Coordinates of N, CA and C in Angstrom, one line a residue:
Chain A
D1 N 10.6 26.6 -3.2 CA 9.6 25.5 -3.2 C 9.3 25.2 -1.8
A2 N 8.0 25.0 -1.5 CA 7.5 24.8 -0.1 C 7.8 23.4 0.4
G3 N 8.2 22.5 -0.4 CA 8.4 21.1 0.0 C 7.1 20.4 -0.1
V4 N 7.1 19.2 0.5 CA 5.9 18.4 0.6 C 5.0 18.9 1.7
I5 N 3.8 19.2 1.4 CA 2.9 19.8 2.4 C 1.8 18.8 2.8
Q6 N 1.8 18.5 4.1 CA 0.7 17.6 4.7 C -0.2 18.4 5.6
S7 N -1.4 17.9 5.6 CA -2.4 18.5 6.5 C -3.4 17.5 6.9
P8 N -4.0 17.5 8.1 CA -3.5 18.4 9.2 C -2.2 18.0 9.8
R9 N -1.6 18.7 10.6 CA -0.4 18.3 11.3 C -0.7 17.4 12.5
H10 N -1.9 17.6 13.1 CA -2.4 16.8 14.2 C -3.9 16.5 13.9
E11 N -4.3 15.3 14.3 CA -5.7 15.0 14.1 C -6.1 14.1 15.3
V12 N -7.1 14.5 16.0 CA -7.6 13.6 17.1 C -9.1 13.3 16.7
T13 N -9.4 12.1 16.7 CA -10.8 11.7 16.3 C -11.3 10.5 17.2
E14 N -12.6 10.4 17.1 CA -13.2 9.3 17.9 C -13.2 8.0 17.0
M15 N -13.1 6.9 17.7 CA -13.2 5.6 17.0 C -14.5 5.6 16.2
G16 N -14.4 5.1 15.0 CA -15.5 4.9 14.1 C -15.7 6.1 13.2
Q17 N -15.0 7.2 13.4 CA -15.1 8.3 12.5 C -14.2 8.2 11.3
E18 N -14.6 8.9 10.3 CA -13.8 8.9 9.0 C -12.7 9.9 9.2
V19 N -11.5 9.6 8.7 CA -10.4 10.5 8.8 C -9.8 10.6 7.4
T20 N -9.5 11.8 7.0 CA -8.8 12.1 5.7 C -7.6 12.9 5.9
L21 N -6.5 12.3 5.5 CA -5.2 13.0 5.5 C -4.8 13.5 4.1
R22 N -4.2 14.6 4.0 CA -3.9 15.2 2.7 C -2.5 15.5 2.5
C23 N -2.1 15.5 1.2 CA -0.7 15.7 0.8 C -0.6 16.4 -0.5
K24 N 0.2 17.4 -0.5 CA 0.5 18.1 -1.7 C 2.0 17.9 -2.0
P25 N 2.4 17.2 -3.0 CA 3.8 16.9 -3.3 C 4.5 18.0 -4.0
I26 N 5.8 17.9 -4.1 CA 6.5 18.9 -4.8 C 6.3 18.8 -6.3
S27 N 6.1 19.9 -7.0 CA 5.9 19.9 -8.4 C 7.0 19.2 -9.1
G28 N 6.7 18.2 -10.0 CA 7.7 17.5 -10.8 C 8.0 16.2 -10.2
H29 N 7.7 15.9 -8.9 CA 7.9 14.6 -8.3 C 6.8 13.7 -8.7
N30 N 7.1 12.8 -9.6 CA 6.0 11.9 -10.2 C 5.7 10.7 -9.4
S31 N 6.5 10.4 -8.4 CA 6.2 9.3 -7.5 C 5.8 9.8 -6.1
L32 N 4.8 9.2 -5.5 CA 4.3 9.6 -4.2 C 4.1 8.4 -3.4
F33 N 4.5 8.5 -2.1 CA 4.5 7.4 -1.2 C 3.8 7.8 0.1
W34 N 3.0 7.0 0.7 CA 2.4 7.1 2.0 C 3.0 6.1 2.9
Y35 N 3.6 6.6 4.0 CA 4.2 5.8 5.0 C 3.5 6.0 6.3
R36 N 3.6 4.9 7.2 CA 3.0 5.0 8.5 C 4.2 4.7 9.5
Q37 N 4.3 5.5 10.6 CA 5.3 5.3 11.6 C 4.7 5.0 12.9
T38 N 5.0 3.9 13.5 CA 4.6 3.5 14.9 C 5.8 3.0 15.6
M39 N 5.7 3.1 16.9 CA 6.8 2.6 17.8 C 7.0 1.1 17.5
M40 N 5.9 0.4 17.4 CA 6.0 -1.1 17.3 C 6.5 -1.6 15.9
R41 N 6.1 -0.9 14.9 CA 6.4 -1.4 13.5 C 7.3 -0.5 12.7
G42 N 7.7 0.6 13.3 CA 8.6 1.5 12.6 C 8.0 2.1 11.4
L43 N 8.7 2.4 10.3 CA 8.2 3.0 9.1 C 7.8 2.0 8.1
E44 N 6.5 2.0 7.8 CA 5.9 1.0 6.8 C 5.4 1.8 5.6
L45 N 5.6 1.2 4.4 CA 5.1 1.8 3.2 C 3.6 1.3 3.1
L46 N 2.7 2.2 3.0 CA 1.3 1.8 2.8 C 0.9 1.7 1.3
I47 N 1.3 2.7 0.5 CA 0.9 2.7 -0.9 C 1.8 3.6 -1.6
Y48 N 2.0 3.3 -2.9 CA 2.9 4.1 -3.8 C 2.2 4.4 -5.1
F49 N 2.3 5.6 -5.5 CA 1.7 6.1 -6.8 C 2.9 6.5 -7.7
N50 N 2.7 6.2 -9.0 CA 3.6 6.7 -10.0 C 2.8 7.3 -11.1
N51 N 3.1 8.6 -11.4 CA 2.2 9.4 -12.3 C 0.7 9.2 -12.0
N52 N 0.4 9.4 -10.7 CA -0.9 9.4 -10.2 C -1.6 8.0 -10.2
V53 N -1.0 7.0 -10.6 CA -1.5 5.7 -10.7 C -1.0 4.8 -9.5
P54 N -1.9 4.2 -8.8 CA -1.4 3.3 -7.7 C -0.6 2.1 -8.2
I55 N 0.6 1.9 -7.8 CA 1.4 0.9 -8.3 C 1.5 -0.3 -7.3
D56 N 1.6 0.0 -6.0 CA 1.8 -1.0 -5.0 C 1.0 -0.6 -3.8
D57 N -0.1 -1.3 -3.5 CA -0.8 -1.0 -2.3 C -0.8 -2.2 -1.3
S58 N 0.2 -3.0 -1.5 CA 0.2 -4.2 -0.6 C 0.4 -3.9 0.9
G59 N 0.9 -2.7 1.2 CA 1.1 -2.3 2.6 C -0.2 -1.7 3.2
M60 N -1.2 -1.5 2.5 CA -2.5 -1.0 3.1 C -3.0 -2.1 4.0
P61 N -3.2 -1.8 5.3 CA -3.4 -2.8 6.3 C -4.8 -3.5 6.1
E62 N -5.8 -2.7 5.8 CA -7.2 -3.3 5.7 C -8.0 -2.5 4.7
D63 N -9.2 -3.0 4.4 CA -10.0 -2.3 3.5 C -10.5 -1.0 4.1
R64 N -10.3 -0.8 5.3 CA -10.7 0.5 5.9 C -9.8 1.7 5.4
F65 N -8.7 1.3 4.9 CA -7.7 2.3 4.3 C -7.9 2.4 2.8
S66 N -7.9 3.6 2.3 CA -8.0 3.9 0.9 C -7.2 5.1 0.6
A67 N -6.6 5.2 -0.6 CA -5.8 6.3 -1.0 C -6.1 6.7 -2.4
K68 N -6.1 8.0 -2.7 CA -6.3 8.5 -4.0 C -5.3 9.5 -4.4
M69 N -5.1 9.6 -5.7 CA -4.2 10.7 -6.2 C -4.9 11.2 -7.5
P70 N -5.9 12.1 -7.4 CA -6.7 12.6 -8.5 C -5.9 13.4 -9.5
N71 N -4.8 14.0 -9.1 CA -3.9 14.7 -10.0 C -2.5 14.8 -9.4
A72 N -1.6 15.4 -10.1 CA -0.2 15.4 -9.7 C 0.1 16.2 -8.5
S73 N -0.9 17.0 -8.1 CA -0.6 17.9 -7.0 C -1.3 17.6 -5.7
F74 N -2.0 16.5 -5.7 CA -2.8 16.2 -4.5 C -3.0 14.7 -4.3
S75 N -3.0 14.3 -3.0 CA -3.3 12.9 -2.7 C -3.9 12.9 -1.3
T76 N -4.8 11.9 -1.1 CA -5.4 11.7 0.2 C -5.3 10.3 0.6
L77 N -5.3 10.1 1.9 CA -5.3 8.8 2.6 C -6.5 8.9 3.5
K78 N -7.4 7.9 3.3 CA -8.6 8.0 4.1 C -8.7 6.7 4.9
I79 N -9.2 6.8 6.1 CA -9.5 5.7 7.0 C -10.9 5.8 7.5
Q80 N -11.7 4.7 7.2 CA -13.1 4.7 7.5 C -13.6 3.3 7.7
P81 N -14.0 2.9 8.9 CA -14.0 3.7 10.1 C -12.6 3.6 10.8
S82 N -12.3 4.6 11.5 CA -11.0 4.6 12.2 C -11.1 3.8 13.5
E83 N -9.9 3.3 13.9 CA -9.8 2.5 15.2 C -8.6 3.0 15.9
P84 N -8.6 2.8 17.3 CA -7.4 3.2 18.1 C -6.1 2.7 17.6
R85 N -6.0 1.5 17.0 CA -4.8 1.0 16.5 C -4.3 1.7 15.3
D86 N -5.1 2.5 14.7 CA -4.6 3.3 13.6 C -3.8 4.6 14.0
S87 N -3.7 4.8 15.3 CA -3.0 5.9 15.8 C -1.5 5.8 15.4
A88 N -1.0 6.8 14.8 CA 0.4 6.7 14.3 C 0.7 8.1 13.6
V89 N 1.9 8.2 13.2 CA 2.3 9.4 12.3 C 2.3 8.9 10.9
Y90 N 1.6 9.6 10.0 CA 1.5 9.3 8.6 C 2.3 10.3 7.8
F91 N 3.2 9.7 7.0 CA 4.0 10.6 6.2 C 3.7 10.4 4.7
C92 N 3.8 11.5 4.0 CA 3.7 11.5 2.6 C 5.1 11.9 2.1
A93 N 5.6 11.2 1.0 CA 6.9 11.5 0.5 C 6.9 11.5 -1.0
G94 N 7.7 12.3 -1.6 CA 7.9 12.3 -3.1 C 9.3 11.9 -3.4
R95 N 9.5 11.3 -4.6 CA 10.8 10.9 -5.0 C 11.5 12.0 -5.7
A96 N 12.7 12.3 -5.2 CA 13.5 13.4 -5.7 C 14.5 12.8 -6.7
G97 N 14.2 12.7 -7.9 CA 15.2 12.2 -8.9 C 15.4 10.7 -8.6
N98 N 16.6 10.2 -8.8 CA 16.8 8.8 -8.6 C 17.6 8.6 -7.3
Y99 N 17.3 9.4 -6.3 CA 18.0 9.3 -5.1 C 17.0 9.1 -3.9
G100 N 17.1 9.9 -3.0 CA 16.2 9.8 -1.8 C 14.8 10.4 -2.0
Y101 N 14.0 10.3 -1.0 CA 12.7 10.9 -1.0 C 12.7 12.2 -0.2
T102 N 11.8 13.1 -0.5 CA 11.5 14.2 0.3 C 10.2 14.0 1.0
F103 N 10.3 14.1 2.3 CA 9.2 13.8 3.2 C 8.4 15.1 3.6
G104 N 7.1 14.9 3.8 CA 6.4 16.0 4.5 C 6.6 15.9 6.0
S105 N 6.0 16.8 6.7 CA 6.2 16.9 8.2 C 5.4 15.9 8.9
G106 N 4.5 15.2 8.2 CA 3.7 14.1 8.8 C 2.4 14.6 9.5
T107 N 1.5 13.7 9.6 CA 0.3 14.0 10.4 C 0.2 13.0 11.5
R108 N 0.2 13.5 12.7 CA 0.0 12.7 13.9 C -1.4 12.4 14.1
L109 N -1.9 11.2 14.0 CA -3.3 10.8 14.1 C -3.4 10.1 15.5
T110 N -4.4 10.5 16.2 CA -4.8 9.9 17.5 C -6.3 9.5 17.4
V111 N -6.5 8.2 17.6 CA -7.9 7.8 17.5 C -8.3 7.3 19.0
V112 N -9.3 8.0 19.5 CA -9.6 7.7 20.9 C -11.0 6.9 21.0
Chain B
A1 N 13.7 -11.0 0.0 CA 13.3 -9.7 0.2 C 14.4 -8.9 0.9
Q2 N 14.5 -7.6 0.6 CA 15.5 -6.8 1.2 C 15.2 -6.5 2.6
T3 N 16.2 -6.4 3.5 CA 16.0 -6.0 4.9 C 17.1 -5.1 5.3
V4 N 16.8 -4.3 6.2 CA 17.8 -3.3 6.8 C 17.8 -3.5 8.3
T5 N 19.0 -3.6 8.9 CA 19.1 -3.9 10.3 C 20.0 -2.8 10.9
Q6 N 19.5 -2.2 12.0 CA 20.3 -1.3 12.8 C 20.3 -1.9 14.2
S7 N 21.4 -2.3 14.6 CA 21.6 -3.1 15.8 C 21.7 -2.3 17.1
Q8 N 21.9 -1.0 17.0 CA 22.1 -0.1 18.1 C 20.8 0.7 18.3
P9 N 19.9 0.3 19.3 CA 18.7 1.1 19.5 C 19.0 2.6 20.0
E10 N 20.1 2.7 20.8 CA 20.5 4.0 21.3 C 22.0 4.1 21.4
M11 N 22.4 5.4 21.1 CA 23.8 5.7 21.2 C 23.9 7.1 21.9
S12 N 25.1 7.3 22.5 CA 25.4 8.6 23.2 C 26.8 9.0 22.8
V13 N 26.9 10.3 22.6 CA 28.2 10.9 22.3 C 28.4 12.2 23.0
Q14 N 29.6 12.6 23.3 CA 29.9 13.9 23.9 C 30.0 14.9 22.8
E15 N 29.6 16.1 23.1 CA 29.7 17.2 22.1 C 31.1 17.3 21.7
A16 N 31.3 17.5 20.3 CA 32.6 17.6 19.7 C 33.3 16.3 19.4
E17 N 32.8 15.2 20.0 CA 33.4 13.9 19.7 C 32.8 13.3 18.4
T18 N 33.3 12.1 18.1 CA 32.9 11.4 16.9 C 32.1 10.2 17.3
V19 N 31.1 9.9 16.5 CA 30.3 8.7 16.8 C 30.0 8.0 15.5
T20 N 29.9 6.7 15.5 CA 29.6 5.9 14.4 C 28.3 5.0 14.6
L21 N 27.4 5.2 13.7 CA 26.1 4.4 13.8 C 26.2 3.3 12.7
S22 N 25.8 2.1 13.2 CA 25.9 0.9 12.3 C 24.6 0.6 11.5
C23 N 24.8 0.0 10.4 CA 23.7 -0.5 9.6 C 24.2 -1.6 8.7
T24 N 23.4 -2.7 8.6 CA 23.7 -3.7 7.7 C 22.4 -4.0 6.9
Y25 N 22.6 -4.6 5.7 CA 21.4 -4.8 4.9 C 21.6 -6.1 4.2
D26 N 20.5 -6.6 3.7 CA 20.5 -7.9 2.9 C 19.8 -7.7 1.6
T27 N 20.5 -8.0 0.5 CA 19.9 -7.9 -0.8 C 20.6 -8.8 -1.8
S28 N 19.9 -9.2 -2.8 CA 20.6 -10.0 -3.9 C 20.9 -9.1 -5.1
E29 N 20.5 -7.9 -5.0 CA 20.7 -6.9 -6.1 C 22.1 -6.4 -6.1
S30 N 22.6 -6.0 -7.2 CA 24.0 -5.4 -7.3 C 23.9 -3.9 -7.4
D31 N 22.8 -3.4 -7.8 CA 22.7 -2.0 -8.0 C 21.6 -1.5 -7.1
Y32 N 21.9 -0.5 -6.3 CA 20.9 0.0 -5.3 C 21.5 1.3 -4.7
Y33 N 20.7 1.9 -3.9 CA 21.0 3.1 -3.2 C 20.8 2.9 -1.7
L34 N 21.7 3.6 -0.9 CA 21.6 3.6 0.5 C 21.5 5.0 1.1
F35 N 20.8 5.2 2.2 CA 20.6 6.5 2.7 C 20.6 6.5 4.2
W36 N 21.0 7.6 4.8 CA 20.8 7.9 6.2 C 19.8 9.1 6.3
Y37 N 18.8 8.9 7.1 CA 17.8 9.9 7.4 C 17.9 10.3 8.8
K38 N 17.7 11.5 9.1 CA 17.6 12.0 10.5 C 16.2 12.5 10.8
Q39 N 15.7 12.1 12.0 CA 14.4 12.5 12.4 C 14.5 13.1 13.8
P40 N 14.6 14.5 13.9 CA 14.6 15.1 15.2 C 13.3 15.1 15.9
P41 N 13.2 15.6 17.1 CA 11.9 15.6 17.7 C 10.7 16.3 17.0
S42 N 11.1 17.2 16.0 CA 10.0 17.8 15.2 C 9.4 16.8 14.3
R43 N 9.9 15.6 14.2 CA 9.5 14.4 13.4 C 9.7 14.6 11.9
Q44 N 10.3 15.7 11.4 CA 10.6 15.8 10.0 C 11.7 14.8 9.6
M45 N 11.5 14.1 8.5 CA 12.5 13.2 8.0 C 13.4 14.0 7.1
I46 N 14.7 14.0 7.5 CA 15.7 14.8 6.8 C 16.8 13.9 6.2
L47 N 17.0 14.0 4.9 CA 18.0 13.2 4.2 C 19.4 13.7 4.6
V48 N 20.2 12.9 5.2 CA 21.5 13.3 5.7 C 22.6 13.0 4.6
I49 N 22.5 11.8 4.0 CA 23.6 11.4 3.1 C 23.1 10.2 2.3
R50 N 23.6 10.1 1.1 CA 23.2 8.9 0.2 C 24.5 8.3 -0.4
Q51 N 24.3 7.1 -0.8 CA 25.4 6.3 -1.4 C 24.9 5.5 -2.5
E52 N 25.5 5.6 -3.7 CA 25.2 4.7 -4.8 C 26.0 3.4 -4.7
A53 N 25.5 2.3 -4.8 CA 26.2 1.0 -4.6 C 27.3 0.9 -5.7
Y54 N 27.2 1.5 -6.8 CA 28.2 1.3 -7.9 C 29.5 2.1 -7.6
K55 N 29.3 3.1 -6.7 CA 30.5 3.9 -6.4 C 31.3 3.4 -5.3
Q56 N 32.6 3.2 -5.5 CA 33.4 2.7 -4.4 C 33.8 3.8 -3.4
Q57 N 33.8 5.0 -3.8 CA 34.1 6.1 -2.9 C 33.0 6.3 -1.9
N58 N 33.4 6.5 -0.7 CA 32.5 6.7 0.4 C 31.9 8.2 0.3
A59 N 30.6 8.3 0.5 CA 30.0 9.6 0.4 C 30.3 10.5 1.7
T60 N 30.4 11.8 1.5 CA 30.7 12.7 2.6 C 29.9 13.9 2.4
E61 N 29.3 14.4 3.5 CA 28.6 15.6 3.5 C 29.0 16.4 4.8
N62 N 29.9 17.3 4.6 CA 30.4 18.1 5.8 C 30.8 17.2 6.9
R63 N 30.2 17.2 8.1 CA 30.6 16.4 9.2 C 30.1 15.0 9.1
F64 N 29.4 14.6 8.1 CA 28.8 13.3 8.0 C 29.5 12.5 6.9
S65 N 29.9 11.3 7.2 CA 30.5 10.5 6.2 C 30.0 9.0 6.4
V66 N 30.2 8.2 5.4 CA 29.8 6.8 5.5 C 31.0 5.9 5.2
N67 N 30.9 4.7 5.8 CA 31.8 3.6 5.5 C 31.0 2.6 4.8
F68 N 31.1 2.5 3.5 CA 30.3 1.6 2.7 C 31.1 0.4 2.3
Q69 N 30.7 -0.8 2.8 CA 31.4 -2.0 2.6 C 30.5 -3.0 1.8
K70 N 30.5 -2.9 0.5 CA 29.5 -3.6 -0.3 C 29.5 -5.1 -0.1
A71 N 30.7 -5.7 0.0 CA 30.8 -7.2 0.1 C 30.2 -7.6 1.5
A72 N 30.5 -6.8 2.5 CA 29.9 -7.1 3.8 C 28.5 -6.6 4.0
K73 N 28.0 -5.9 3.0 CA 26.6 -5.3 3.1 C 26.5 -4.5 4.4
S74 N 27.5 -3.6 4.5 CA 27.5 -2.7 5.7 C 27.6 -1.3 5.3
F75 N 26.9 -0.4 6.0 CA 26.8 1.0 5.7 C 26.7 1.8 6.9
S76 N 27.8 2.2 7.5 CA 27.8 2.9 8.8 C 27.9 4.4 8.5
L77 N 27.4 5.2 9.5 CA 27.4 6.6 9.4 C 28.3 7.2 10.5
K78 N 29.3 8.0 10.1 CA 30.1 8.6 11.1 C 29.8 10.1 11.2
I79 N 29.6 10.6 12.4 CA 29.3 12.0 12.6 C 30.5 12.5 13.4
S80 N 31.2 13.5 12.8 CA 32.4 14.1 13.4 C 32.0 15.4 14.1
D81 N 32.8 15.8 15.1 CA 32.5 17.0 15.8 C 31.0 17.2 16.1
S82 N 30.5 16.2 16.9 CA 29.1 16.1 17.2 C 28.6 17.4 17.8
Q83 N 27.4 17.8 17.4 CA 26.8 19.0 17.9 C 25.5 18.7 18.6
L84 N 25.0 19.6 19.5 CA 23.8 19.3 20.2 C 22.6 19.1 19.2
G85 N 22.6 19.8 18.1 CA 21.6 19.7 17.1 C 21.6 18.3 16.3
D86 N 22.6 17.5 16.6 CA 22.7 16.2 15.9 C 21.8 15.2 16.7
A87 N 21.4 15.6 17.8 CA 20.5 14.6 18.6 C 19.2 14.4 17.9
A88 N 19.0 13.1 17.6 CA 17.8 12.7 16.8 C 17.8 11.2 16.7
M89 N 16.7 10.7 16.0 CA 16.7 9.3 15.6 C 17.3 9.3 14.2
Y90 N 18.1 8.3 14.0 CA 18.7 8.1 12.6 C 18.3 6.8 12.0
F91 N 17.8 6.9 10.8 CA 17.3 5.7 10.1 C 18.2 5.4 8.9
C92 N 18.6 4.2 8.7 CA 19.3 3.7 7.6 C 18.2 3.2 6.6
A93 N 18.4 3.4 5.3 CA 17.4 3.0 4.4 C 18.0 2.5 3.1
Y94 N 17.3 1.6 2.4 CA 17.8 1.0 1.2 C 16.7 1.2 0.1
R95 N 17.2 1.3 -1.1 CA 16.2 1.4 -2.3 C 16.9 0.8 -3.5
T96 N 16.1 0.1 -4.3 CA 16.5 -0.4 -5.6 C 16.3 0.8 -6.6
P97 N 17.1 0.7 -7.7 CA 16.9 1.8 -8.7 C 15.5 1.8 -9.2
F98 N 15.1 2.9 -9.8 CA 13.8 3.0 -10.4 C 13.9 2.6 -11.9
Y99 N 13.3 1.5 -12.2 CA 13.2 1.1 -13.6 C 11.8 1.0 -14.0
G100 N 11.3 2.2 -14.5 CA 9.9 2.4 -14.9 C 8.9 1.3 -14.6
G101 N 8.1 1.5 -13.6 CA 7.0 0.6 -13.2 C 7.4 -0.3 -12.0
A102 N 8.7 -0.4 -11.8 CA 9.1 -1.2 -10.7 C 8.9 -0.5 -9.4
T103 N 8.6 -1.2 -8.3 CA 8.5 -0.5 -7.0 C 9.8 -0.1 -6.6
N104 N 10.0 1.1 -6.2 CA 11.3 1.6 -5.7 C 11.1 2.2 -4.3
K105 N 10.4 1.4 -3.5 CA 10.2 1.9 -2.1 C 11.4 1.9 -1.3
L106 N 11.5 2.8 -0.3 CA 12.5 2.9 0.7 C 12.2 1.8 1.7
I107 N 13.2 1.0 2.1 CA 13.1 0.1 3.2 C 13.9 0.6 4.3
F108 N 13.3 0.8 5.5 CA 14.0 1.4 6.6 C 14.4 0.4 7.6
G109 N 15.5 0.7 8.3 CA 15.8 0.1 9.5 C 15.0 0.6 10.7
T110 N 15.2 0.0 11.9 CA 14.4 0.4 13.0 C 14.9 1.7 13.7
G111 N 16.0 2.2 13.3 CA 16.5 3.5 13.9 C 17.4 3.3 15.0
T112 N 18.3 4.4 15.2 CA 19.2 4.5 16.3 C 18.9 5.9 16.9
L113 N 18.6 5.9 18.2 CA 18.4 7.2 18.9 C 19.7 7.7 19.4
L114 N 20.1 8.8 18.9 CA 21.4 9.4 19.2 C 21.2 10.6 20.2
A115 N 21.9 10.5 21.4 CA 21.9 11.6 22.4 C 23.3 12.2 22.3
V116 N 23.3 13.6 22.4 CA 24.5 14.3 22.4 C 24.6 15.0 23.8
Q117 N 25.7 14.7 24.5 CA 25.9 15.2 25.8 C 26.7 16.5 25.8
P118 N 26.3 17.5 26.4 CA 27.1 18.8 26.4 C 28.4 18.6 27.3

């Protein structure tokens, strides 16, 4: 199994542009989580899907952020318009049974 | 609300020595899971060890072991025979069990940066 696959690994974009981050979870992991990691705030949960349905999006910082999971094998996190304060590492993770999560390698987003 | 606290922002250990990283948490739940994750410079989050709250026996994975004190809400990680590859940020995390539909998000501490000196 290739694990949780995120793309791109790095993204540099200009303020105001739309950014789309992608995630392919491990087959069979029916829960998917998007986390954001910054030095100031640590690891924050943005949104959580269960069986492709958004369950908890209370961590999504603003309306500029949106996430979708059209099927069990794909999810996107979109920021439109992007701002410099959105610069962070964004992780996608799947739940592995009733234990820990399996994380992707993350996308480092830089908004200039 | 549940919280996880790691009071040691940085730690250092000599190669081959033993180091203990501290973690405390706050919850009113009786059933939950605790984890230690390692994040090396590659930024990959790697699960090191997990502990179910209902188990009294401390979890062990090779050189990694935990000291789980449920009453004190303490969950420390001990790394024995430290190796250069152990240098990383270590995160303690808490999760409630998954009961269909309930949020079972991982709540992370702020991390401890471990340096291993040769």
